[in-house]
Coordinates of C-alpha atoms and ligand atoms in Angstrom, one line a residue:
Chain A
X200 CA -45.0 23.0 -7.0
X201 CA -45.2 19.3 -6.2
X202 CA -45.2 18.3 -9.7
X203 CA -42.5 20.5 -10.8
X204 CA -40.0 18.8 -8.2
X205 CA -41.3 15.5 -9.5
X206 CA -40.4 16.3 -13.2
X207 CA -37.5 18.1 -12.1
X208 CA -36.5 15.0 -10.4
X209 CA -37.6 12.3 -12.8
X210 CA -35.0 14.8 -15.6
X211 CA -32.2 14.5 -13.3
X212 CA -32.5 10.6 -13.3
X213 CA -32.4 10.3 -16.7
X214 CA -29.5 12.5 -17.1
X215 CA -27.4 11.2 -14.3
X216 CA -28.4 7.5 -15.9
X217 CA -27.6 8.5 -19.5
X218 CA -24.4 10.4 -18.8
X219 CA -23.1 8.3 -16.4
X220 CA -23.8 5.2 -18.6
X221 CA -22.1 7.0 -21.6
X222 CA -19.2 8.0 -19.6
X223 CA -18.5 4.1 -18.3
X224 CA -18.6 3.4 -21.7
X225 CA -16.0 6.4 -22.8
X226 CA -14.2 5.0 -19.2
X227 CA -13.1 1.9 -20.6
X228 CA -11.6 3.6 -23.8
X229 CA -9.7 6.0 -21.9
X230 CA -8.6 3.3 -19.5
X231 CA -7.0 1.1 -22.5
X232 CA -5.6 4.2 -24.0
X233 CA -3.8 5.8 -20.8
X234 CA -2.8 1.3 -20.2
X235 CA -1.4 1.3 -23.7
X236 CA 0.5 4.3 -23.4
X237 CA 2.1 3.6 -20.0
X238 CA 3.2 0.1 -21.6
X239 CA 3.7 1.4 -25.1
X240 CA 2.0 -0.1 -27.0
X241 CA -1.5 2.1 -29.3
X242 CA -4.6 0.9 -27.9
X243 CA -7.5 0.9 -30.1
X244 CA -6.8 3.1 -32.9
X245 CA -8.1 1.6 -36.0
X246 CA -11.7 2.2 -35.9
X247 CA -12.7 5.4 -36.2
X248 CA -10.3 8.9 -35.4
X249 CA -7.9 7.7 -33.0
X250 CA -10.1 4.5 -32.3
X251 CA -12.8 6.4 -31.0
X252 CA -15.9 4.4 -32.2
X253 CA -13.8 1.2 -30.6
X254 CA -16.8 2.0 -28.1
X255 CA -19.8 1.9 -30.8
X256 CA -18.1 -1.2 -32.4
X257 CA -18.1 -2.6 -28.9
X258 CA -21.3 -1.9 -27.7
X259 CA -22.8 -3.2 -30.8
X260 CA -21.0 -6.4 -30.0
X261 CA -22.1 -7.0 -26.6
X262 CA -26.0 -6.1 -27.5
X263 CA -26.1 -8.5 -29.9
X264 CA -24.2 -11.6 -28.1
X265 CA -25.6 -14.3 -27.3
X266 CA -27.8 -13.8 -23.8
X267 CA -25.7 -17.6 -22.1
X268 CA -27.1 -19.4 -19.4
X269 CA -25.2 -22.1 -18.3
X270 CA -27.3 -25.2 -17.6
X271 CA -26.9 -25.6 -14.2
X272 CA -26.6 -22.3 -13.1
X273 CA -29.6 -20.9 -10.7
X274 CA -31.4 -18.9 -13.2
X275 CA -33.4 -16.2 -11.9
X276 CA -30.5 -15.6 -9.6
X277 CA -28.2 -15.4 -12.5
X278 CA -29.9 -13.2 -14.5
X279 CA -30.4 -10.6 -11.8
X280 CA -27.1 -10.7 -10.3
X281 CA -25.9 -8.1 -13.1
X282 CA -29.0 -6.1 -12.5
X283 CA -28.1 -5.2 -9.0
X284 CA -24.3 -4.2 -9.6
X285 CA -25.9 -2.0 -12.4
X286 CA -28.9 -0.8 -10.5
X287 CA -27.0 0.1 -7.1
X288 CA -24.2 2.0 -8.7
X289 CA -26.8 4.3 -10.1
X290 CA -29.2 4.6 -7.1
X291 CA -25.7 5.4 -4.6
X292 CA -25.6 8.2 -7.4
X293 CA -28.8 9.9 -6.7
X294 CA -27.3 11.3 -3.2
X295 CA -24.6 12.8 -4.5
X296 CA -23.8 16.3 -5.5
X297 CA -22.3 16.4 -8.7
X298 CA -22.3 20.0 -9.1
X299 CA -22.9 23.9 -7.4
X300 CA -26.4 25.0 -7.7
X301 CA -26.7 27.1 -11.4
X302 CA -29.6 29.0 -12.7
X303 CA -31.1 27.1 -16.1
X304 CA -33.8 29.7 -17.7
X305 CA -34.7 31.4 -14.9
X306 CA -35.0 28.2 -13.0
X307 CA -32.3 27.1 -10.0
X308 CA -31.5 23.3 -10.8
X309 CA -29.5 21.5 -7.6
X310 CA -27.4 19.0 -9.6
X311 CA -28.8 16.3 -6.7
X312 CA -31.1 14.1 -7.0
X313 CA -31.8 13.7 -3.7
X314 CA -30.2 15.8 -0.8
X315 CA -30.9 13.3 2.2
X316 CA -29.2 14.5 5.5
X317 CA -27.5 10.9 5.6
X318 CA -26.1 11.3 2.2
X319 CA -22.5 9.8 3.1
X320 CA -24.0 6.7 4.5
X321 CA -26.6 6.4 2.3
X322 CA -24.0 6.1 -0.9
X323 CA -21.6 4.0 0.9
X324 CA -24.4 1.6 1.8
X325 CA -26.0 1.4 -1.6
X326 CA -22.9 1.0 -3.4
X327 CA -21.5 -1.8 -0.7
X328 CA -25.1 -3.8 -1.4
X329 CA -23.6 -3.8 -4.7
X330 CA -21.1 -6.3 -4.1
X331 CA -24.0 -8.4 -3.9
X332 CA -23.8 -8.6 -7.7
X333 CA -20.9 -10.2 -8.2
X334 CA -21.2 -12.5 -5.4
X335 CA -24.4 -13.7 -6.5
X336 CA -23.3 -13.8 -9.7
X337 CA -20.6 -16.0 -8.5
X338 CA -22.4 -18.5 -6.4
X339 CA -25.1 -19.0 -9.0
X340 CA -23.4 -19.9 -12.5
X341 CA -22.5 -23.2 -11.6
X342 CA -19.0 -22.6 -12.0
X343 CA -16.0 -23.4 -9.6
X344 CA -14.5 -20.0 -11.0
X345 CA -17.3 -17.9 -10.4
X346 CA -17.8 -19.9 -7.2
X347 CA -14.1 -18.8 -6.4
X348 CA -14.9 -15.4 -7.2
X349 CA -17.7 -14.7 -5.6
X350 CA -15.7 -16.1 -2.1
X351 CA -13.0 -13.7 -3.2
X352 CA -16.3 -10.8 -3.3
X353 CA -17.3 -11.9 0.3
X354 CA -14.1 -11.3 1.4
X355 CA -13.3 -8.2 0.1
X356 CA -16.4 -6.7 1.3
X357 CA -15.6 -7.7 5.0
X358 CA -12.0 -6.4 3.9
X359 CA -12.9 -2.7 2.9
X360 CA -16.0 -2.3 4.4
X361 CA -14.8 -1.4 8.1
X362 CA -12.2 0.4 6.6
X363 CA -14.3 2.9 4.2
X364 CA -16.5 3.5 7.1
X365 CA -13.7 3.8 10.1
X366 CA -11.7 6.2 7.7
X367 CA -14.9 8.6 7.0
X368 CA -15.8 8.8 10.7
X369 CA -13.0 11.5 11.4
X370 CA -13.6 14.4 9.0
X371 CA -17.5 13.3 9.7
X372 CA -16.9 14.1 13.1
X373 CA -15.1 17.7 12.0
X374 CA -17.9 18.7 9.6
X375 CA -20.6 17.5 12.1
X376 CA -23.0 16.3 9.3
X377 CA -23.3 13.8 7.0
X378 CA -24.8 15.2 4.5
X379 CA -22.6 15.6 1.5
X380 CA -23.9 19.2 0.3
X381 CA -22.9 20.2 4.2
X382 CA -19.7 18.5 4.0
X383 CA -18.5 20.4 0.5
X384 CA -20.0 23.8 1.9
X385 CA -17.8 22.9 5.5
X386 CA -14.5 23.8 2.8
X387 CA -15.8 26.4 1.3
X388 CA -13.1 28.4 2.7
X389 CA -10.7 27.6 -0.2
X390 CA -7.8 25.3 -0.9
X391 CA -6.3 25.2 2.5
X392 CA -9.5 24.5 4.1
X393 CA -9.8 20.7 2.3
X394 CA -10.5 18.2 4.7
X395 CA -7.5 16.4 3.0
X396 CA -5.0 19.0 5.0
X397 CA -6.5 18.1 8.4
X398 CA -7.2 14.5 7.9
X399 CA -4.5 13.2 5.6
X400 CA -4.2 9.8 7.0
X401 CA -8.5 9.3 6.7
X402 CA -7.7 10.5 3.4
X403 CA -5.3 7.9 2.1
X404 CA -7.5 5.1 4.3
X405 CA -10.6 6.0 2.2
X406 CA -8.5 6.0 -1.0
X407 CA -7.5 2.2 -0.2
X408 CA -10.9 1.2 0.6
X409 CA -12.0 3.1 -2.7
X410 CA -9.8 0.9 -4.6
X411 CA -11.1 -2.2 -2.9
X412 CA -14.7 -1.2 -3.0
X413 CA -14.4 -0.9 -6.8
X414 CA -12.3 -3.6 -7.5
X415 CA -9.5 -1.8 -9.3
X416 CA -6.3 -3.3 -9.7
X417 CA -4.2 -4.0 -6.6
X418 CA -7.4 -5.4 -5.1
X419 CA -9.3 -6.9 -8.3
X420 CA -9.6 -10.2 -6.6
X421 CA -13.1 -10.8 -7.9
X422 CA -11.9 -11.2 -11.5
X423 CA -8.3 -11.5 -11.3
X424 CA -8.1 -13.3 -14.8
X425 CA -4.6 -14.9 -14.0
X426 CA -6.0 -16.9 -11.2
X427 CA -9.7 -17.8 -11.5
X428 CA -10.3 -17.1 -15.3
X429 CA -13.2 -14.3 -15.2
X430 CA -13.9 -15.0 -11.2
X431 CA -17.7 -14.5 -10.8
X432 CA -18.2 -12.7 -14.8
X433 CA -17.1 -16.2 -16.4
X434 CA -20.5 -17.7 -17.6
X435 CA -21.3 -14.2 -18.3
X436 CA -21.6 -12.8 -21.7
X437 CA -23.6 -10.0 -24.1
X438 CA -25.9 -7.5 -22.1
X439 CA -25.6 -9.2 -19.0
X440 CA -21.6 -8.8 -18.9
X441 CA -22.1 -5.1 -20.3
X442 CA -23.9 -4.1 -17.1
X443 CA -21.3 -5.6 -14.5
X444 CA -18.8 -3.5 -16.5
X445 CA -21.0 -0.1 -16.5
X446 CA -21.7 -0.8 -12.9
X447 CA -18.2 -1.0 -12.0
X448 CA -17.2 2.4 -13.8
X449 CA -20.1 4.2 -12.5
X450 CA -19.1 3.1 -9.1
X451 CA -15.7 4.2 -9.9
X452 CA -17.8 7.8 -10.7
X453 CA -19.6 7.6 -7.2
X454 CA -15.9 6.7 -5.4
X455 CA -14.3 9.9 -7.1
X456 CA -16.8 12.3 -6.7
X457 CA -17.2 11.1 -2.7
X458 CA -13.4 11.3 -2.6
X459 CA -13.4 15.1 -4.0
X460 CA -16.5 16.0 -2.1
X461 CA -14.8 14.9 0.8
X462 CA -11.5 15.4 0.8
X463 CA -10.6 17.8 -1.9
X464 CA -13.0 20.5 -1.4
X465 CA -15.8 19.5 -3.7
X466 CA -17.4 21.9 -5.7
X467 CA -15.9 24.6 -4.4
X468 CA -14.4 27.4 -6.6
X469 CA -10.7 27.4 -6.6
X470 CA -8.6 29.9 -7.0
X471 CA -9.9 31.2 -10.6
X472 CA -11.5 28.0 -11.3
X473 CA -15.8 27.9 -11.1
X474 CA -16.8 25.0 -9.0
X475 CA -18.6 23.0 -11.4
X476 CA -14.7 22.8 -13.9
X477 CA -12.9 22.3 -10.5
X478 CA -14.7 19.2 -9.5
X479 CA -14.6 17.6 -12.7
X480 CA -11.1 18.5 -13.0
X481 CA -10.5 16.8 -9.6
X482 CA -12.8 13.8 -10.4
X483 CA -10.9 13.5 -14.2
X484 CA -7.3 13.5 -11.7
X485 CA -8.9 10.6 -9.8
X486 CA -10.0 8.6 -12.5
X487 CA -6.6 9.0 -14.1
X488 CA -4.9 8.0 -10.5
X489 CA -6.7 5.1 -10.7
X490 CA -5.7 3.9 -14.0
X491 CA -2.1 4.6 -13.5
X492 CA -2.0 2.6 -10.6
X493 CA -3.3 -0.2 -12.5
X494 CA -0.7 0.1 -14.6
X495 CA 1.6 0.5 -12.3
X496 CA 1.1 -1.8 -9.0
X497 CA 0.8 -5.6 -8.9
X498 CA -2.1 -7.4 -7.8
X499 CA -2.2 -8.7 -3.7
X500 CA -3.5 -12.0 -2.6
X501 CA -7.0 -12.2 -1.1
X502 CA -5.5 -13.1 2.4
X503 CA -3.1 -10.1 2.1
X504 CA -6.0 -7.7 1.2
X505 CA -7.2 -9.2 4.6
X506 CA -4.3 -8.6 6.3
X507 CA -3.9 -5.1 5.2
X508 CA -7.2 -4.3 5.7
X509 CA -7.9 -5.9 9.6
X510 CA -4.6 -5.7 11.2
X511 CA -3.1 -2.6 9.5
X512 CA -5.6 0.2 8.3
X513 CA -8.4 -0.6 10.8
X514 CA -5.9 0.4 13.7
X515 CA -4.8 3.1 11.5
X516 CA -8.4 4.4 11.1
X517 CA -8.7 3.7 14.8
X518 CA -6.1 5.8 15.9
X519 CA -7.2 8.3 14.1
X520 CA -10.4 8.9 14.8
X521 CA -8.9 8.8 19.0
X522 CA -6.4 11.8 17.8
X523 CA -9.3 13.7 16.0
X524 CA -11.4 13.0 19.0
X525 CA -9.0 14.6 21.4
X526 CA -7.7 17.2 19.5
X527 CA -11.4 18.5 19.0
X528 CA -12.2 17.9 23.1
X529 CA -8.6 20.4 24.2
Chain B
X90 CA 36.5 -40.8 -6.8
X91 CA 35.1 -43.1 -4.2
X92 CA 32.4 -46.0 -4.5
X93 CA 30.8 -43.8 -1.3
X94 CA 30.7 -40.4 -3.5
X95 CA 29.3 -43.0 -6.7
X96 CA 26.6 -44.0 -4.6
X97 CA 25.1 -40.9 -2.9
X98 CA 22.6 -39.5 -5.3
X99 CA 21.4 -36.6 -3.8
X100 CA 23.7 -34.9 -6.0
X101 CA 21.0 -32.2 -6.7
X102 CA 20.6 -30.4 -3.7
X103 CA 24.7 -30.2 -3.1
X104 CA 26.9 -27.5 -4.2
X105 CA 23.9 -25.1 -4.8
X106 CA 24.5 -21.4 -5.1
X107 CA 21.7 -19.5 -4.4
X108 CA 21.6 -16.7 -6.8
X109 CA 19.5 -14.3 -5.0
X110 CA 18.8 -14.5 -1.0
X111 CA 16.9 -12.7 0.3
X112 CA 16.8 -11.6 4.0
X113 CA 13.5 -13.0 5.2
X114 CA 12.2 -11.6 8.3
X115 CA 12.5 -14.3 11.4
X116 CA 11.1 -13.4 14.6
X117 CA 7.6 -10.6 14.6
X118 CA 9.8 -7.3 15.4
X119 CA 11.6 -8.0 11.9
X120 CA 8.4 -8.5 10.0
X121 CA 7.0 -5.2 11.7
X122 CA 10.4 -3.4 11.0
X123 CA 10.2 -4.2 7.4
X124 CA 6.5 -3.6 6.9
X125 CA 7.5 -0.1 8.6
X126 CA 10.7 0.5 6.2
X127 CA 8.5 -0.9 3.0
X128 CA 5.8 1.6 3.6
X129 CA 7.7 4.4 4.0
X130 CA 10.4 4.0 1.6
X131 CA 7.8 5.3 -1.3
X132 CA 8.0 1.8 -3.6
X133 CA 4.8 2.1 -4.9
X134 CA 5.1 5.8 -6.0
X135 CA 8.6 4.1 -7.8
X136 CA 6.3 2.3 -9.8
X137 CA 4.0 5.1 -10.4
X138 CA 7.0 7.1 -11.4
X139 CA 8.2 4.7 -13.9
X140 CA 4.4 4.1 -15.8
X141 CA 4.2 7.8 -15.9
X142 CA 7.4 8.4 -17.8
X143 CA 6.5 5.1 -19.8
X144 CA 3.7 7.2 -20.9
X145 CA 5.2 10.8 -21.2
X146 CA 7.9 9.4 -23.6
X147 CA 5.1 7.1 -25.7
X148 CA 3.3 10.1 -26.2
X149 CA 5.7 12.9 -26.7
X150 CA 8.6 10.8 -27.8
X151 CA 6.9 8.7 -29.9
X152 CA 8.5 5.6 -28.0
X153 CA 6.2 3.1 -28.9
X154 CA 6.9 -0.5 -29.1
X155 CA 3.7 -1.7 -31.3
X156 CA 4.3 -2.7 -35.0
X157 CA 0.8 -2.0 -37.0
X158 CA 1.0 -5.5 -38.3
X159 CA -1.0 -6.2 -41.2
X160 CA 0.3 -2.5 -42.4
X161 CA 3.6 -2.8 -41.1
X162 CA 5.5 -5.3 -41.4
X163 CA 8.8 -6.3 -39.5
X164 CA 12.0 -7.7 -41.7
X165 CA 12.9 -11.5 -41.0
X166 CA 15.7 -13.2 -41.8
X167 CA 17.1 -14.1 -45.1
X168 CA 17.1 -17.6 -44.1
X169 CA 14.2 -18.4 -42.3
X170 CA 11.8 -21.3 -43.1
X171 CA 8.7 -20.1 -44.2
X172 CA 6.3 -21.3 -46.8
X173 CA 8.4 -23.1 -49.8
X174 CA 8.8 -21.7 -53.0
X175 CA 9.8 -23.7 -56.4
X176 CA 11.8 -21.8 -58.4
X177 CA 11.6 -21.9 -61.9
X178 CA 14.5 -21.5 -64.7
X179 CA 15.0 -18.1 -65.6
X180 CA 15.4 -18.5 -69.3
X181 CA 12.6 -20.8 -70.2
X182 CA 10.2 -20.3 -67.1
X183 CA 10.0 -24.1 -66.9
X184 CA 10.1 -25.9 -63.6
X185 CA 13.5 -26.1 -62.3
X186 CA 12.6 -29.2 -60.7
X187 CA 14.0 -32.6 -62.2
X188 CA 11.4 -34.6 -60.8
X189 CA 14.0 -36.7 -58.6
X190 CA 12.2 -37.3 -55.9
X191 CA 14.9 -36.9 -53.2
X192 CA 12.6 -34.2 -51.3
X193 CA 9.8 -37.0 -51.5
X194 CA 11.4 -39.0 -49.7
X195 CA 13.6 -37.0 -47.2
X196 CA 10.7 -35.5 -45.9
X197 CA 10.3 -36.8 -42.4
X198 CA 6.4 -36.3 -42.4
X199 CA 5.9 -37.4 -45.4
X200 CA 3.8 -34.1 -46.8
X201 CA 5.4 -33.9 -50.6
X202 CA 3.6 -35.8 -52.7
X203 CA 4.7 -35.9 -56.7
X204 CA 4.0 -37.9 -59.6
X205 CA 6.2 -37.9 -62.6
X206 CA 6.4 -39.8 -65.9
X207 CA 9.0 -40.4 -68.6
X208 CA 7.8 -37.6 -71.6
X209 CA 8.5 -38.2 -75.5
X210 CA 12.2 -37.6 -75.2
X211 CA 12.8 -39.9 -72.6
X212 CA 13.2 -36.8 -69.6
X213 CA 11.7 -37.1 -66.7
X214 CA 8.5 -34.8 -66.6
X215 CA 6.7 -33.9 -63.2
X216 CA 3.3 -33.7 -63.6
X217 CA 2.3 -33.1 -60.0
X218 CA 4.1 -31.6 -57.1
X219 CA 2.2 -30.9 -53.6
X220 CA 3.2 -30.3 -50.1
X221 CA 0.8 -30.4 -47.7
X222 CA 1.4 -27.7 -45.6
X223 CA -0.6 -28.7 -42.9
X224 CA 1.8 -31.5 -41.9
X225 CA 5.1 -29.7 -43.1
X226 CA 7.4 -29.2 -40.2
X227 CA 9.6 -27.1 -41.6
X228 CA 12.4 -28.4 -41.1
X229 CA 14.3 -27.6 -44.5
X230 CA 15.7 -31.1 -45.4
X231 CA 13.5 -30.9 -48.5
X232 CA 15.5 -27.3 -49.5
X233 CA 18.8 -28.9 -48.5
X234 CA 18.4 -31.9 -50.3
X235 CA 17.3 -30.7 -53.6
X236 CA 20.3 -30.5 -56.2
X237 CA 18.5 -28.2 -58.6
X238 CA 17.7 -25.6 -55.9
X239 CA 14.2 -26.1 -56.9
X240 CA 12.6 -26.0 -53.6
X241 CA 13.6 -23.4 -51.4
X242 CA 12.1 -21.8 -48.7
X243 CA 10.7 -18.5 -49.4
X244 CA 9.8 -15.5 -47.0
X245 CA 5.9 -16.2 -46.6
X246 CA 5.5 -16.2 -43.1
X247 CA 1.7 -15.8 -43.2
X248 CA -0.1 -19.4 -43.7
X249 CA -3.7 -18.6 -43.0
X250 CA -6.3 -19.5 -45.3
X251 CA -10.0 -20.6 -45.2
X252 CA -9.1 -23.7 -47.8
X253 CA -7.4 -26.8 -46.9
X254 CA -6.5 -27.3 -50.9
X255 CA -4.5 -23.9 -50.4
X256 CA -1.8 -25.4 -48.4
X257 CA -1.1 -27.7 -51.0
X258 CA -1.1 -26.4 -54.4
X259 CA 2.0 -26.5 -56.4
X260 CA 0.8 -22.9 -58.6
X261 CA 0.6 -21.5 -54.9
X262 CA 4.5 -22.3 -54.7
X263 CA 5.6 -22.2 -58.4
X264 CA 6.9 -18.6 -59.2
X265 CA 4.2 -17.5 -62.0
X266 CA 5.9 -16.9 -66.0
X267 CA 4.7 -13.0 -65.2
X268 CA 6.8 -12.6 -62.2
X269 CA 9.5 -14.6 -63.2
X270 CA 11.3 -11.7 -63.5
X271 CA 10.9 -10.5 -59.5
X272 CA 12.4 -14.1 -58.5
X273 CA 15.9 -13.5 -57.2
X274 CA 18.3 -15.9 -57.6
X275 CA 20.0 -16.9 -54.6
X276 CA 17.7 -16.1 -51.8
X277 CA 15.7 -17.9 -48.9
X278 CA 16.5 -21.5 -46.8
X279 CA 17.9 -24.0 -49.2
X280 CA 19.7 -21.8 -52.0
X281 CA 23.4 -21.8 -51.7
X282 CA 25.1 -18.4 -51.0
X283 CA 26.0 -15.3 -53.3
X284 CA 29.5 -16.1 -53.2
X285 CA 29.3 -20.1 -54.1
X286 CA 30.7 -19.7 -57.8
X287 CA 34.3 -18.8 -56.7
X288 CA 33.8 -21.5 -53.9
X289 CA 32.9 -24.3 -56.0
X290 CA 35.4 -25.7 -58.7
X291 CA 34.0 -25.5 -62.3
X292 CA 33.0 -29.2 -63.6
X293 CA 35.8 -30.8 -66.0
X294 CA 33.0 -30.2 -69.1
X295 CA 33.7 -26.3 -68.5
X296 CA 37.7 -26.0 -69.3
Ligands
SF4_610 S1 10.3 -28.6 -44.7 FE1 10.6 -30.7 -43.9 S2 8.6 -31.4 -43.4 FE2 8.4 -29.6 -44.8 S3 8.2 -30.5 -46.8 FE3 10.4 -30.0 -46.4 S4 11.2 -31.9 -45.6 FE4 9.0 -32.1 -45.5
SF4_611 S1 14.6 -32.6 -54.6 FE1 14.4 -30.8 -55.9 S2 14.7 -31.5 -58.0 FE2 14.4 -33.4 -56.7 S3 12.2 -33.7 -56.9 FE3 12.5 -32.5 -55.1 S4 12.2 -30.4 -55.8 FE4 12.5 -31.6 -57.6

């Protein structure tokens, strides 16, 4: 018994690990193709069918770079910093429920790693430690860029964080658990039972912060290349690059599936739909959301990300979580 | 006008239009009304609107905007400057240039090079004729100068090469005898236009 849940466990690991790495790898293709197409021009199409092996072609490139360290730069620090943005986007992973349960030869595999009761808190704390990366990262390459960068990291985390965790609060205190497996069961009732119908403003507050917490575009202060060159990734090249990137898509994997867990029913079935196609489905919406509105939207100023985030969204959250209060006390 | 009007020279920041002003908000209820009216007016979703028909018609309309370059290649202009050619005399496939030297020394940085000598019947014979491309300019004296319409400018755009010697090789701008044939007449920066026989009066020798 006890080994089998340690096998079973040390199996999921590696599949979450490999499929999540392969899909931040297929991420960044799809990303340039949907960018290309919004702002007509191809994308990679010359190697490979429709420029498909763009993503072999560049992963061979980056293993084989040259590993850089800049001379001044605080080594060990350096070369862990991409370590941690890789390492944390994967462990916020393990607490979240990609899937329903489905029977695999007899055997009943929970598509969770690890179903702690604080799963919500758990995922949003791993993955915020994960700004540590680039604001190590930042500070230690002995760059004013990077240096620039990683300030810009610090403030977005004070920027988001309250938000993320103000927004979730509300529908928290409707499901009455923080466990994400209870939160998906809580609308199981179907497609006007999402959490997004009762709580739309928590809803759109956590989508913000989502944007921030992964750095996509109207907040990607960290490495906004028209102002601070590559912000905290400019001394980085090869491998060490690589892993900021897969980090960031896998986080933008945890921030979808929370966001469809949470909000838009998880793993529910829908309609005709089986769970497992309807999450994915909803998770494939998100992703796409999130690369339209980088084609789309223009970039905001570090103090303006402030501003939004203290003296507008906070309240918002605020007041929100006041109404939800009351309306569960009458 | 007055000495007074001579002598004020802030003439810069009078009589200014200012082509678009906008209404910036002054006192705090403004800046809250138009935060209000901005977020609920739906600009962003404007934007979203517009990348998403961008996309639609790129990939159902086939509204693209790329060119496949090294495939596809766009048409310039008949008469832009690009990478000279020397024509050579149709008939004979000799050089069509007289070795005069006016390009030589027109050139205003000095990147045509040529060495000439008197031959056996007392023409002038060039042996050697370079530009360095690396210093042209491109400005097309050297094409407007010429009174042979040796040197024009062709419609070779792209200069890259891994050789220095390459930019300045007169067989690299010489029409070859085998495709003397594909050389048109009157084309590229320098040659005179289609039309120029019925413009220009015949020389006395002709009637
Ligand atoms: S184009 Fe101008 S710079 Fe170039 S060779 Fe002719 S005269 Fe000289
Ligand atoms: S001006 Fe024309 S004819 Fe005279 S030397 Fe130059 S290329 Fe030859």
């Amino acid at each position: 018994m006890e080994t089998s849940i340690i096998i079973e466990t040390i199996i999921k690991a590696i599949v979450v690990l490999a499929v999540f790495s392969a899909l931040a790898g297929f991420t960044t293709y799809i990303e340039r193709k949907v960018l290309a197409y919004m702002q007509r021009r191809l994308g990679p199409s010359n190697v490979g069918p429709y420029g498909l092996l763009q993503l072999v072609a560049d992963g061979i490139k980056l293993f084989t770079k040259e590993d850089f360290i800049p001379q001044n730069a605080a080594r060990p620090v350096f070369m862990i910093a991409p370590i941690i943005t890789a390492a944390t986007a994967f462990i916020a992973m393990s607490a979240v429920p990609f899937f329903p349960e489905f029977e695999l030869f007899g055997y009943v595999v929970r598509p969770i790693i690890a179903d702690v009761n604080v799963g919500v808190l758990f995922v949003l704390g791993v993955a915020s430690v994960g700004l540590y990366g680039p604001l190590l990262a930042g500070m230690s390459s002995a760059n004013k860029w990077s240096l620039l960068g990683g300030a810009r990291t610090a403030i977005q985390l004070l920027s988001y964080e309250v938000v993320s965790g103000l927004a979730l609060l509300a529908p928290l205190m409707l499901v009455g658990s923080l466990s994400l497996i209870d939160i998906n069961n809580y609308q199981a009732g179907g497609f006007t039972s999402w959490l997004i119908w009762s709580q739309p403003l928590a809803f759109i507050l956590f989508v913000i912060a989502g944007f921030a917490e992964t750095n996509r575009t109207p907040f990607d202060l960290l490495e906004h290349e028209a102002e601070i060159v590559a912000g905290y990734a400019t001394e980085y090249s090869g491998l060490r690059w690589g892993m900021f990137f897969i980090g960031e898509y896998a986080n933008l994997f945890t921030v979808c599936f929370l966001v469809s867990l949470i909000f838009l029913g998880g793993f529910n079935d829908l309609w005709f739909i089986p769970g497992g196609l309807a999450i994915v489905l909803k998770v494939m919406f998100l992703i796409f959301f999130f690369l339209w509105t980088r084609a789309s939207w223009p970039h905001i100023r570090p103090d303006q990300l402030m501003w939004l985030c203290w003296k507008i969204l906070m309240p918002l959250a605020v007041i929100n979580i006041l109404i939800t209060g009351f309306v569960m006390m009458f | 006008m007055g000495l007074e009007e001579f002598k004020d020279r802030n003439i810069g920041v009078k009589n200014y239009i200012t082509v678009q002003d906008d209404n910036y908000p002054k006192t705090n209820g403004e800046v809250f009304k138009q935060i209000v009216k901005r977020s609920l007016k739906g600009e962003l979703f404007t934007g979203l609107k517009i990348t998403f028909n961008m996309m639609r018609e790129a990939l159902f309309k086939g509204k693209m905007h790329t060119v496949q370059y090294p495939a596809e290649k766009l048409p310039i202009g008949p008469r832009y400057r690009a990478v000279h050619k020397l024509l050579a005399l149709l008939e004979s496939g000799e050089n069509r240039c007289i070795g005069c030297g006016l390009c030589e020394k027109i050139c205003i940085s000095n990147c045509i090079k040529m060495d000439t000598k008197i031959d056996e019947n007392s023409r002038k014979e060039v042996l050697e004729y370079t530009i360095n491309m690396g210093r042209c300019i491109f400005c097309g004296y050297c094409a407007e100068v010429c009174p042979e319409l040796a040197i024009v400018h062709g419609q070779r755009y792209e200069n890259a090469s891994e050789q220095r010697a390459h930019f300045a090789l007169k067989e690299d701008l010489l029409t070859p005898l085998d495709k003397l044939h594909l050389q048109k007449e009157y084309e590229g920066f320098g040659a005179v236009s289609p039309d120029a026989d019925e413009k220009i009066q015949k020389t006395p020798l002709q009637y």
